[in-house]
């Protein structure tokens, strides 16, 4: 039998925690809860959840700091930020500090479950066996992608990417020269069936990826913009 996936909820509003926990358990997830940022951070590091739902305004440590420290400590657990409605700046800041996704409160349970599923889908990739360097492919510009151990290197120096950044890079790099709209990318890389105003997520992720892999992020040579259409990976 497949092991249960574990969701860590870090949220100080007990009514939200209770209803989310109820729905997650009904869907077969194991649930951990923390009601302040410090406890949430400690649990995220110690309990190895498969995904973290992270509120922003939390006692003791705000959600952005929790996420930032998690990433600094090398955790690549998927993080979904729970933001208050209409706080656009929150969404962008959350993605900038390494969150994988965000959802606005109040959210529908159906949408939350879909987001959790989409973000958790590939945690299996972190549990694959030891690295096999044989499968590395050169993507041009000194960049190599090794799908066996999910490692990306630039001039042989390992680059630390979030899962989402890795998936966006490998998706674009495996279709060099082909232009994808932001909606295409939301569907193909983020696995969203419904795409609302969230295409901004793609822009932020592209920008963060460029900062990590491009020689000059302001004048990229690997991930290129086709103005008014979308993004593509430079052909070799
Ligand atoms: Ca709160």
Coordinates of N, CA and C and ligand atoms in Angstrom, one line a residue:
X1 N 0.8 -1.2 0.0 CA 0.0 0.0 0.0 C 0.9 1.2 0.0
X2 N 0.4 2.2 -0.7 CA 1.2 3.5 -0.8 C 1.2 4.2 0.5
X3 N 2.4 4.7 0.8 CA 2.4 5.5 2.1 C 1.7 6.8 2.0
X4 N 1.1 7.2 3.1 CA 0.3 8.4 3.1 C 1.2 9.6 2.9
X5 N 0.8 10.6 2.1 CA 1.5 11.8 2.0 C 1.2 12.7 3.2
X6 N 2.2 13.5 3.7 CA 2.0 14.3 4.9 C 2.0 15.8 4.5
X7 N 0.9 16.4 5.0 CA 0.8 17.9 4.8 C 1.0 18.6 6.1
X8 N 1.9 19.6 6.1 CA 2.1 20.4 7.3 C 1.3 21.7 7.1
X9 N 0.4 22.0 8.0 CA -0.4 23.2 7.9 C 0.2 24.2 9.0
X10 N 0.7 25.4 8.5 CA 1.2 26.4 9.5 C 0.2 27.6 9.4
X11 N -0.6 27.7 10.3 CA -1.7 28.7 10.2 C -2.2 28.9 11.7
X12 N -2.4 30.2 12.0 CA -2.8 30.5 13.4 C -4.4 30.6 13.6
X13 N -5.1 30.6 12.5 CA -6.6 30.6 12.6 C -7.1 29.2 12.7
X14 N -7.5 28.9 13.9 CA -7.9 27.5 14.2 C -9.0 27.0 13.3
X15 N -9.9 27.9 13.0 CA -11.1 27.4 12.2 C -10.6 27.0 10.8
X16 N -9.6 27.7 10.3 CA -9.1 27.3 9.0 C -8.3 26.0 9.1
X17 N -7.5 25.9 10.1 CA -6.7 24.6 10.3 C -7.7 23.4 10.4
X18 N -8.8 23.6 11.2 CA -9.7 22.5 11.4 C -10.4 22.0 10.1
X19 N -10.8 23.0 9.3 CA -11.5 22.6 8.1 C -10.6 22.0 7.0
X20 N -9.4 22.6 7.0 CA -8.4 22.1 6.0 C -8.0 20.7 6.4
X21 N -7.7 20.5 7.7 CA -7.3 19.2 8.2 C -8.4 18.1 7.9
X22 N -9.6 18.5 8.2 CA -10.8 17.6 8.0 C -10.8 17.1 6.5
X23 N -10.7 18.1 5.6 CA -10.7 17.8 4.2 C -9.5 16.9 3.7
X24 N -8.3 17.3 4.2 CA -7.1 16.5 3.9 C -7.2 15.1 4.4
X25 N -7.7 14.9 5.6 CA -7.7 13.6 6.1 C -8.8 12.7 5.4
X26 N -9.8 13.4 4.9 CA -10.9 12.7 4.2 C -10.3 12.2 2.8
X27 N -9.3 13.0 2.3 CA -8.7 12.7 1.0 C -7.5 11.7 1.2
X28 N -7.2 11.3 2.5 CA -6.2 10.3 2.7 C -4.8 10.8 3.0
X29 N -4.7 12.1 3.4 CA -3.4 12.6 3.7 C -3.2 12.5 5.3
X30 N -2.0 12.4 5.7 CA -1.7 12.6 7.1 C -1.4 14.1 7.3
X31 N -1.8 14.6 8.4 CA -1.8 16.1 8.7 C -1.0 16.4 9.9
X32 N -0.1 17.4 9.8 CA 0.6 18.0 10.9 C 0.2 19.4 11.0
X33 N 0.1 20.0 12.2 CA -0.3 21.3 12.3 C 0.7 22.1 13.2
X34 N 0.8 23.4 12.9 CA 1.6 24.3 13.8 C 0.8 25.6 13.7
X35 N 0.8 26.3 14.9 CA 0.0 27.5 15.0 C 0.8 28.8 15.1
X36 N 2.1 28.6 15.0 CA 3.0 29.8 14.9 C 4.2 29.5 14.0
X37 N 4.9 30.5 13.5 CA 6.0 30.4 12.6 C 7.1 29.6 13.1
X38 N 7.6 29.8 14.3 CA 8.7 29.1 14.8 C 8.5 27.6 14.9
X39 N 7.3 27.2 15.4 CA 7.0 25.8 15.5 C 6.9 25.2 14.1
X40 N 6.3 26.0 13.2 CA 6.1 25.5 11.8 C 7.4 25.2 11.1
X41 N 8.4 26.1 11.3 CA 9.7 26.0 10.7 C 10.4 24.7 11.3
X42 N 10.3 24.6 12.6 CA 10.9 23.4 13.3 C 10.3 22.1 12.7
X43 N 9.0 22.1 12.6 CA 8.3 20.9 12.1 C 8.7 20.6 10.7
X44 N 8.7 21.6 9.9 CA 9.0 21.5 8.4 C 10.4 20.8 8.3
X45 N 11.3 21.2 9.2 CA 12.7 20.7 9.1 C 12.8 19.3 9.7
X46 N 12.1 19.0 10.7 CA 12.3 17.8 11.5 C 11.4 16.6 11.0
X47 N 10.2 17.0 10.5 CA 9.2 15.9 10.2 C 9.1 15.5 8.8
X48 N 9.9 16.2 7.9 CA 9.9 15.9 6.5 C 8.5 15.7 5.8
X49 N 7.7 16.8 6.0 CA 6.4 16.7 5.3 C 6.5 16.7 3.8
X50 N 5.5 16.2 3.1 CA 5.6 16.2 1.6 C 5.2 17.6 1.0
X51 N 4.5 18.4 1.8 CA 4.2 19.7 1.4 C 3.9 20.6 2.6
X52 N 4.1 21.9 2.5 CA 3.8 22.8 3.6 C 2.8 23.9 3.1
X53 N 1.7 24.0 3.8 CA 0.7 25.1 3.6 C 1.1 26.2 4.6
X54 N 1.5 27.4 4.1 CA 2.1 28.4 5.0 C 1.3 29.7 5.0
X55 N 0.8 30.1 6.1 CA 0.1 31.4 6.2 C 1.2 32.4 6.3
X56 N 0.9 33.7 6.0 CA 1.8 34.8 6.0 C 1.9 35.4 7.4
X57 N 0.7 35.9 7.9 CA 0.7 36.6 9.2 C 0.6 35.6 10.3
X58 N 1.7 35.3 10.9 CA 1.8 34.3 11.9 C 2.4 34.8 13.2
X59 N 2.1 34.3 14.4 CA 2.8 34.7 15.6 C 4.2 34.2 15.6
X60 N 5.1 34.9 16.2 CA 6.5 34.5 16.5 C 7.4 34.7 15.2
X61 N 7.0 34.2 14.0 CA 7.8 34.4 12.8 C 6.8 34.4 11.6
X62 N 7.0 35.4 10.8 CA 6.0 35.4 9.7 C 6.4 34.4 8.6
X63 N 5.3 34.0 7.8 CA 5.5 33.0 6.8 C 6.6 33.2 5.9
X64 N 6.9 34.4 5.4 CA 8.0 34.6 4.5 C 9.3 34.2 5.1
X65 N 9.5 34.5 6.4 CA 10.8 34.2 7.0 C 10.9 32.7 7.2
X66 N 9.8 32.0 7.5 CA 9.8 30.6 7.6 C 10.2 30.0 6.3
X67 N 9.7 30.4 5.2 CA 10.0 29.9 3.9 C 11.4 30.2 3.5
X68 N 11.9 31.4 3.7 CA 13.2 31.8 3.4 C 14.3 31.0 4.2
X69 N 14.0 30.8 5.5 CA 15.0 30.0 6.3 C 15.0 28.5 5.8
X70 N 13.8 28.0 5.5 CA 13.7 26.6 5.0 C 14.6 26.4 3.8
X71 N 14.5 27.4 2.9 CA 15.3 27.3 1.6 C 16.8 27.4 2.0
X72 N 17.1 28.4 2.9 CA 18.5 28.6 3.2 C 19.1 27.3 3.9
X73 N 18.3 26.6 4.5 CA 18.7 25.3 5.1 C 18.7 24.1 4.2
X74 N 18.4 24.4 2.9 CA 18.5 23.4 1.9 C 17.2 22.6 1.7
X75 N 16.1 22.9 2.3 CA 14.9 22.2 2.1 C 14.3 22.5 0.8
X76 N 13.8 21.5 0.0 CA 13.1 21.8 -1.2 C 11.7 21.4 -1.2
X77 N 11.2 21.2 0.1 CA 9.8 20.8 0.2 C 8.9 21.8 -0.5
X78 N 7.9 21.3 -1.3 CA 6.9 22.3 -1.9 C 6.2 23.2 -0.8
X79 N 6.2 24.5 -1.0 CA 5.5 25.4 -0.1 C 4.4 26.1 -0.8
X80 N 3.2 26.1 -0.3 CA 2.1 26.9 -0.8 C 1.8 28.0 0.2
X81 N 1.9 29.2 -0.2 CA 1.7 30.3 0.7 C 0.2 30.6 0.7
X82 N -0.4 30.8 1.9 CA -1.8 31.2 2.0 C -1.8 32.7 2.2
X83 N -2.3 33.5 1.2 CA -2.3 34.9 1.3 C -3.7 35.4 1.5
X84 N -3.8 36.6 2.1 CA -5.1 37.3 2.2 C -5.5 37.8 0.9
X85 N -6.7 38.0 0.6 CA -7.2 38.4 -0.7 C -6.6 39.7 -1.1
X86 N -6.3 39.7 -2.4 CA -5.9 41.0 -3.1 C -4.5 41.5 -2.6
X87 N -3.8 40.7 -1.9 CA -2.4 41.2 -1.5 C -1.4 40.8 -2.5
X88 N -1.5 41.5 -3.7 CA -0.6 41.1 -4.8 C 0.9 41.1 -4.4
X89 N 1.3 42.0 -3.6 CA 2.7 42.1 -3.2 C 3.1 40.8 -2.5
X90 N 2.2 40.3 -1.7 CA 2.4 39.1 -0.9 C 2.8 37.9 -1.8
X91 N 2.0 37.8 -2.9 CA 2.1 36.7 -3.8 C 3.5 36.7 -4.4
X92 N 3.9 37.9 -4.9 CA 5.2 38.1 -5.6 C 6.3 37.8 -4.6
X93 N 6.2 38.4 -3.4 CA 7.2 38.2 -2.4 C 7.4 36.8 -2.1
X94 N 6.3 36.1 -1.9 CA 6.3 34.7 -1.6 C 7.1 33.9 -2.6
X95 N 6.8 34.1 -3.9 CA 7.6 33.4 -4.9 C 9.0 33.8 -5.0
X96 N 9.3 35.1 -4.7 CA 10.7 35.5 -4.7 C 11.5 34.8 -3.7
X97 N 10.9 34.5 -2.5 CA 11.7 33.8 -1.5 C 11.6 32.3 -1.5
X98 N 11.1 31.8 -2.6 CA 11.3 30.4 -2.8 C 10.0 29.5 -2.6
X99 N 8.9 30.2 -2.4 CA 7.6 29.4 -2.3 C 7.3 28.8 -3.7
X100 N 6.6 27.8 -3.8 CA 6.3 27.2 -5.1 C 4.9 27.7 -5.7
X101 N 4.1 28.1 -4.8 CA 2.7 28.5 -5.2 C 2.1 29.3 -4.1
X102 N 1.0 29.9 -4.5 CA 0.2 30.6 -3.4 C -1.3 30.4 -3.7
X103 N -2.1 30.6 -2.7 CA -3.5 30.5 -2.9 C -4.1 31.6 -2.0
X104 N -5.1 32.3 -2.5 CA -5.7 33.4 -1.8 C -6.9 33.0 -0.9
X105 N -6.9 33.6 0.3 CA -8.0 33.3 1.2 C -9.1 34.4 0.9
X106 N -10.4 34.0 1.0 CA -10.8 32.6 1.2 C -10.7 31.8 0.0
X107 N -10.3 30.5 0.2 CA -10.1 29.6 -1.0 C -11.2 28.5 -0.9
X108 N -11.5 27.9 -2.1 CA -12.4 26.8 -2.0 C -11.6 25.5 -1.7
X109 N -12.2 24.6 -1.0 CA -11.5 23.4 -0.7 C -11.1 22.6 -1.9
X110 N -11.9 22.7 -2.9 CA -11.6 22.0 -4.2 C -10.4 22.5 -4.8
X111 N -10.2 23.9 -4.8 CA -9.1 24.5 -5.4 C -7.8 24.1 -4.6
X112 N -8.0 24.2 -3.2 CA -6.8 23.9 -2.4 C -6.3 22.5 -2.6
X113 N -7.3 21.5 -2.7 CA -6.9 20.1 -2.9 C -6.2 19.9 -4.2
X114 N -6.7 20.6 -5.3 CA -6.1 20.5 -6.6 C -4.7 21.1 -6.6
X115 N -4.5 22.2 -5.9 CA -3.1 22.8 -5.8 C -2.2 21.9 -5.0
X116 N -2.7 21.3 -3.9 CA -1.8 20.4 -3.1 C -1.4 19.2 -4.0
X117 N -2.4 18.6 -4.7 CA -2.1 17.5 -5.5 C -1.0 17.8 -6.6
X118 N -1.3 19.0 -7.3 CA -0.4 19.4 -8.3 C 1.0 19.6 -7.8
X119 N 1.1 20.2 -6.6 CA 2.5 20.5 -6.1 C 3.2 19.4 -5.4
X120 N 2.4 18.3 -5.0 CA 3.0 17.2 -4.3 C 3.4 16.1 -5.3
X121 N 2.9 16.2 -6.5 CA 3.0 15.1 -7.5 C 4.4 14.6 -7.7
X122 N 5.3 15.5 -7.7 CA 6.7 15.1 -8.0 C 7.6 15.0 -6.8
X123 N 7.1 14.9 -5.6 CA 8.0 14.7 -4.5 C 8.7 13.4 -4.6
X124 N 8.0 12.4 -5.4 CA 8.7 11.1 -5.5 C 10.1 11.3 -6.1
X125 N 10.3 12.4 -6.9 CA 11.5 12.5 -7.6 C 12.7 12.7 -6.6
X126 N 12.4 13.2 -5.4 CA 13.4 13.4 -4.4 C 13.8 12.1 -3.7
X127 N 12.9 11.1 -3.9 CA 13.2 9.8 -3.2 C 13.8 8.8 -4.2
X128 N 14.2 9.3 -5.4 CA 14.8 8.3 -6.3 C 16.2 8.0 -5.8
X129 N 16.7 6.9 -6.4 CA 18.0 6.4 -5.9 C 19.2 7.3 -6.1
X130 N 20.4 6.7 -5.9 CA 21.6 7.5 -6.0 C 21.8 8.0 -7.4
X131 N 22.6 9.1 -7.4 CA 22.8 9.8 -8.7 C 23.5 8.9 -9.7
X132 N 23.2 9.0 -10.9 CA 23.9 8.3 -12.0 C 24.2 9.4 -13.0
X133 N 25.5 9.7 -13.1 CA 25.9 10.9 -13.9 C 25.8 10.6 -15.4
X134 N 25.5 9.4 -15.7 CA 25.4 9.0 -17.2 C 24.4 9.8 -18.0
X135 N 23.3 10.3 -17.3 CA 22.2 10.8 -18.1 C 22.3 12.3 -18.3
X136 N 23.4 13.0 -17.9 CA 23.4 14.4 -18.0 C 23.3 14.9 -19.5
X137 N 22.5 15.9 -19.7 CA 22.5 16.5 -21.1 C 22.9 17.9 -21.1
X138 N 23.6 18.3 -22.1 CA 24.1 19.7 -22.2 C 22.9 20.5 -22.8
X139 N 22.7 21.6 -22.2 CA 21.6 22.5 -22.7 C 22.1 23.7 -23.3
X140 N 23.4 23.8 -23.5 CA 24.0 25.0 -24.1 C 24.4 26.0 -23.0
X141 N 25.2 27.0 -23.3 CA 25.6 28.0 -22.4 C 26.3 27.5 -21.1
X142 N 26.9 26.3 -21.3 CA 27.6 25.8 -20.1 C 26.7 25.1 -19.1
X143 N 25.4 24.9 -19.5 CA 24.4 24.4 -18.6 C 24.3 22.9 -18.9
X144 N 24.3 22.1 -17.8 CA 24.0 20.7 -18.0 C 22.8 20.3 -17.0
X145 N 22.0 19.5 -17.5 CA 20.8 19.0 -16.7 C 20.9 17.5 -16.6
X146 N 20.9 17.0 -15.4 CA 21.0 15.6 -15.2 C 19.6 15.1 -14.6
X147 N 18.8 14.5 -15.5 CA 17.5 14.1 -15.0 C 17.5 12.9 -14.1
X148 N 18.7 12.2 -14.0 CA 18.8 11.1 -13.0 C 18.8 11.5 -11.6
X149 N 19.5 12.6 -11.4 CA 19.5 13.1 -10.0 C 19.0 14.5 -9.8
X150 N 18.3 15.0 -10.9 CA 17.7 16.3 -10.9 C 18.6 17.4 -10.5
X151 N 19.9 17.3 -11.0 CA 20.9 18.3 -10.7 C 21.2 19.1 -11.9
X152 N 21.2 20.4 -11.8 CA 21.6 21.3 -12.9 C 22.9 21.9 -12.5
X153 N 23.8 22.0 -13.5 CA 25.1 22.6 -13.2 C 25.4 23.6 -14.3
X154 N 26.1 24.7 -13.8 CA 26.5 25.7 -14.8 C 28.0 25.7 -14.7
X155 N 28.7 25.5 -15.8 CA 30.2 25.3 -15.8 C 30.6 24.4 -14.7
X156 N 29.9 23.3 -14.5 CA 30.2 22.2 -13.5 C 29.9 22.6 -12.1
X157 N 29.4 23.8 -11.9 CA 29.0 24.3 -10.5 C 27.5 24.0 -10.3
X158 N 27.2 23.2 -9.3 CA 25.8 22.9 -9.1 C 25.0 24.1 -8.8
X159 N 23.8 24.1 -9.3 CA 22.9 25.3 -9.1 C 21.7 24.8 -8.3
X160 N 21.3 25.5 -7.3 CA 20.3 25.1 -6.4 C 18.9 25.7 -6.9
X161 N 18.1 24.8 -7.5 CA 16.8 25.2 -8.0 C 15.7 24.6 -7.2
X162 N 14.6 25.3 -7.1 CA 13.4 24.8 -6.5 C 12.8 23.7 -7.5
X163 N 11.9 22.9 -7.0 CA 11.3 21.9 -7.9 C 10.7 22.6 -9.1
X164 N 10.0 23.7 -8.8 CA 9.3 24.3 -9.9 C 10.2 24.9 -10.9
X165 N 11.3 25.5 -10.4 CA 12.3 26.1 -11.4 C 12.9 25.0 -12.2
X166 N 13.2 23.9 -11.6 CA 13.8 22.7 -12.3 C 12.8 22.3 -13.4
X167 N 11.6 22.1 -13.0 CA 10.6 21.6 -14.0 C 10.4 22.6 -15.2
X168 N 10.3 23.9 -14.8 CA 10.2 24.9 -15.9 C 11.4 24.8 -16.8
X169 N 12.6 24.8 -16.3 CA 13.8 24.7 -17.1 C 13.8 23.5 -18.0
X170 N 13.6 22.3 -17.4 CA 13.7 21.1 -18.2 C 12.6 21.0 -19.2
X171 N 11.4 21.6 -18.9 CA 10.3 21.6 -19.9 C 10.7 22.5 -21.1
X172 N 11.2 23.7 -20.8 CA 11.6 24.6 -21.9 C 12.8 24.0 -22.7
X173 N 13.8 23.5 -21.9 CA 15.0 23.0 -22.6 C 14.8 21.8 -23.4
X174 N 13.7 21.0 -23.1 CA 13.5 19.8 -23.9 C 12.7 20.1 -25.2
X175 N 12.3 21.4 -25.3 CA 11.7 21.8 -26.6 C 12.3 23.1 -27.1
X176 N 13.7 23.1 -27.3 CA 14.4 24.3 -27.7 C 13.8 25.0 -28.9
X177 N 13.6 26.3 -28.8 CA 13.2 27.1 -29.9 C 11.6 27.2 -30.0
X178 N 11.0 26.4 -29.2 CA 9.5 26.4 -29.3 C 9.0 27.4 -28.3
X179 N 8.1 28.3 -28.7 CA 7.6 29.4 -27.8 C 6.3 28.9 -27.1
X180 N 6.3 29.1 -25.8 CA 5.1 28.7 -25.0 C 4.6 30.0 -24.3
X181 N 3.3 30.1 -24.4 CA 2.6 31.2 -23.7 C 2.6 30.9 -22.2
X182 N 2.4 32.0 -21.4 CA 2.3 31.8 -20.0 C 1.2 30.8 -19.6
X183 N 0.1 30.8 -20.3 CA -1.0 29.9 -20.0 C -0.6 28.5 -20.3
X184 N 0.1 28.3 -21.5 CA 0.7 27.0 -21.8 C 1.5 26.4 -20.6
X185 N 2.4 27.3 -20.1 CA 3.3 26.9 -19.1 C 2.6 26.6 -17.8
X186 N 1.6 27.4 -17.5 CA 0.8 27.1 -16.3 C 0.2 25.7 -16.4
X187 N -0.2 25.4 -17.5 CA -0.9 24.1 -17.7 C 0.1 22.9 -17.8
X188 N 1.2 23.2 -18.5 CA 2.2 22.1 -18.7 C 3.1 21.9 -17.5
X189 N 3.5 23.0 -16.9 CA 4.5 22.9 -15.8 C 3.9 22.9 -14.4
X190 N 2.9 23.7 -14.3 CA 2.2 23.9 -13.0 C 1.0 22.9 -12.9
X191 N 0.6 22.3 -14.0 CA -0.5 21.3 -14.0 C -1.8 21.9 -13.5
X192 N -2.0 23.2 -13.8 CA -3.3 23.7 -13.5 C -4.3 23.5 -14.6
X193 N -5.5 23.1 -14.2 CA -6.6 23.0 -15.2 C -7.2 24.3 -15.4
X194 N -7.3 25.1 -14.3 CA -7.9 26.4 -14.4 C -6.8 27.4 -14.2
X195 N -6.7 28.4 -15.2 CA -5.7 29.4 -15.0 C -6.4 30.7 -15.0
X196 N -6.3 31.4 -13.8 CA -7.0 32.7 -13.7 C -6.0 33.8 -13.9
X197 N -5.8 34.6 -13.0 CA -4.8 35.7 -13.1 C -3.4 35.3 -12.7
X198 N -3.2 34.0 -12.5 CA -2.0 33.6 -11.9 C -0.8 33.5 -12.8
X199 N -1.0 33.9 -14.1 CA 0.1 33.8 -15.0 C 1.3 34.6 -14.6
X200 N 1.1 35.6 -13.7 CA 2.3 36.3 -13.1 C 3.3 35.4 -12.4
X201 N 2.8 34.3 -11.9 CA 3.6 33.3 -11.3 C 4.7 32.9 -12.3
X202 N 4.3 32.7 -13.6 CA 5.3 32.3 -14.6 C 6.4 33.3 -14.7
X203 N 6.0 34.6 -14.8 CA 7.0 35.6 -15.0 C 8.0 35.7 -13.8
X204 N 7.5 35.5 -12.6 CA 8.4 35.6 -11.4 C 9.3 34.4 -11.4
X205 N 8.8 33.2 -11.8 CA 9.6 32.0 -11.8 C 10.7 32.1 -12.9
X206 N 10.3 32.6 -14.0 CA 11.3 32.8 -15.1 C 12.4 33.8 -14.6
X207 N 12.0 34.8 -14.0 CA 13.0 35.8 -13.5 C 14.0 35.2 -12.5
X208 N 13.4 34.4 -11.6 CA 14.3 33.8 -10.6 C 15.2 32.8 -11.2
X209 N 14.7 32.0 -12.2 CA 15.5 31.1 -12.9 C 16.6 31.7 -13.7
X210 N 16.3 32.8 -14.3 CA 17.3 33.6 -15.1 C 18.4 34.0 -14.1
X211 N 18.0 34.5 -12.9 CA 19.1 35.0 -12.0 C 20.0 33.9 -11.6
X212 N 19.5 32.6 -11.7 CA 20.4 31.5 -11.3 C 21.2 30.9 -12.4
X213 N 20.7 31.0 -13.6 CA 21.4 30.3 -14.7 C 22.0 31.1 -15.8
X214 N 21.6 32.4 -15.9 CA 22.1 33.2 -17.0 C 23.4 33.9 -16.5
X215 N 24.3 34.2 -17.5 CA 25.5 35.0 -17.2 C 25.1 36.4 -16.9
X216 N 24.2 36.9 -17.7 CA 23.6 38.3 -17.4 C 22.1 38.2 -17.4
X217 N 21.5 38.1 -16.2 CA 20.0 37.9 -16.2 C 19.3 39.0 -16.9
X218 N 19.8 40.2 -17.0 CA 19.1 41.3 -17.6 C 19.1 41.1 -19.1
X219 N 20.1 40.3 -19.6 CA 20.2 40.1 -21.1 C 20.3 38.6 -21.3
X220 N 19.3 37.9 -21.1 CA 19.4 36.4 -21.1 C 19.8 35.8 -22.4
X221 N 20.5 34.7 -22.4 CA 20.8 34.0 -23.6 C 20.3 32.6 -23.6
X222 N 19.7 32.1 -22.5 CA 19.1 30.7 -22.5 C 17.6 30.7 -22.5
X223 N 17.0 31.4 -21.5 CA 15.5 31.5 -21.5 C 15.1 32.8 -22.1
X224 N 14.6 32.8 -23.3 CA 14.3 34.1 -24.0 C 12.8 34.4 -24.0
X225 N 12.6 35.7 -24.1 CA 11.2 36.2 -24.2 C 10.8 36.5 -25.7
X226 N 9.7 35.9 -26.1 CA 9.1 36.4 -27.4 C 8.0 37.4 -27.0
X227 N 8.3 38.6 -27.2 CA 7.4 39.7 -26.7 C 6.0 39.5 -27.2
X228 N 5.1 39.5 -26.2 CA 3.6 39.4 -26.5 C 3.2 38.0 -26.7
X229 N 4.1 37.0 -26.7 CA 3.8 35.6 -26.9 C 4.1 34.8 -25.7
X230 N 5.4 34.7 -25.3 CA 5.7 33.9 -24.2 C 7.2 33.7 -24.1
X231 N 7.6 32.5 -23.7 CA 9.0 32.2 -23.4 C 9.5 31.0 -24.2
X232 N 10.8 31.0 -24.5 CA 11.3 29.8 -25.1 C 12.8 29.6 -24.8
X233 N 13.3 28.4 -24.9 CA 14.6 28.1 -24.7 C 15.4 28.2 -25.9
X234 N 16.6 28.9 -25.8 CA 17.4 29.1 -27.0 C 17.9 27.8 -27.6
X235 N 17.8 27.7 -28.9 CA 18.4 26.5 -29.6 C 19.9 26.5 -29.4
X236 N 20.5 25.3 -29.6 CA 21.9 25.3 -29.4 C 22.7 25.7 -30.6
Ligands
LIG1 CA1 -2.7 34.4 10.2

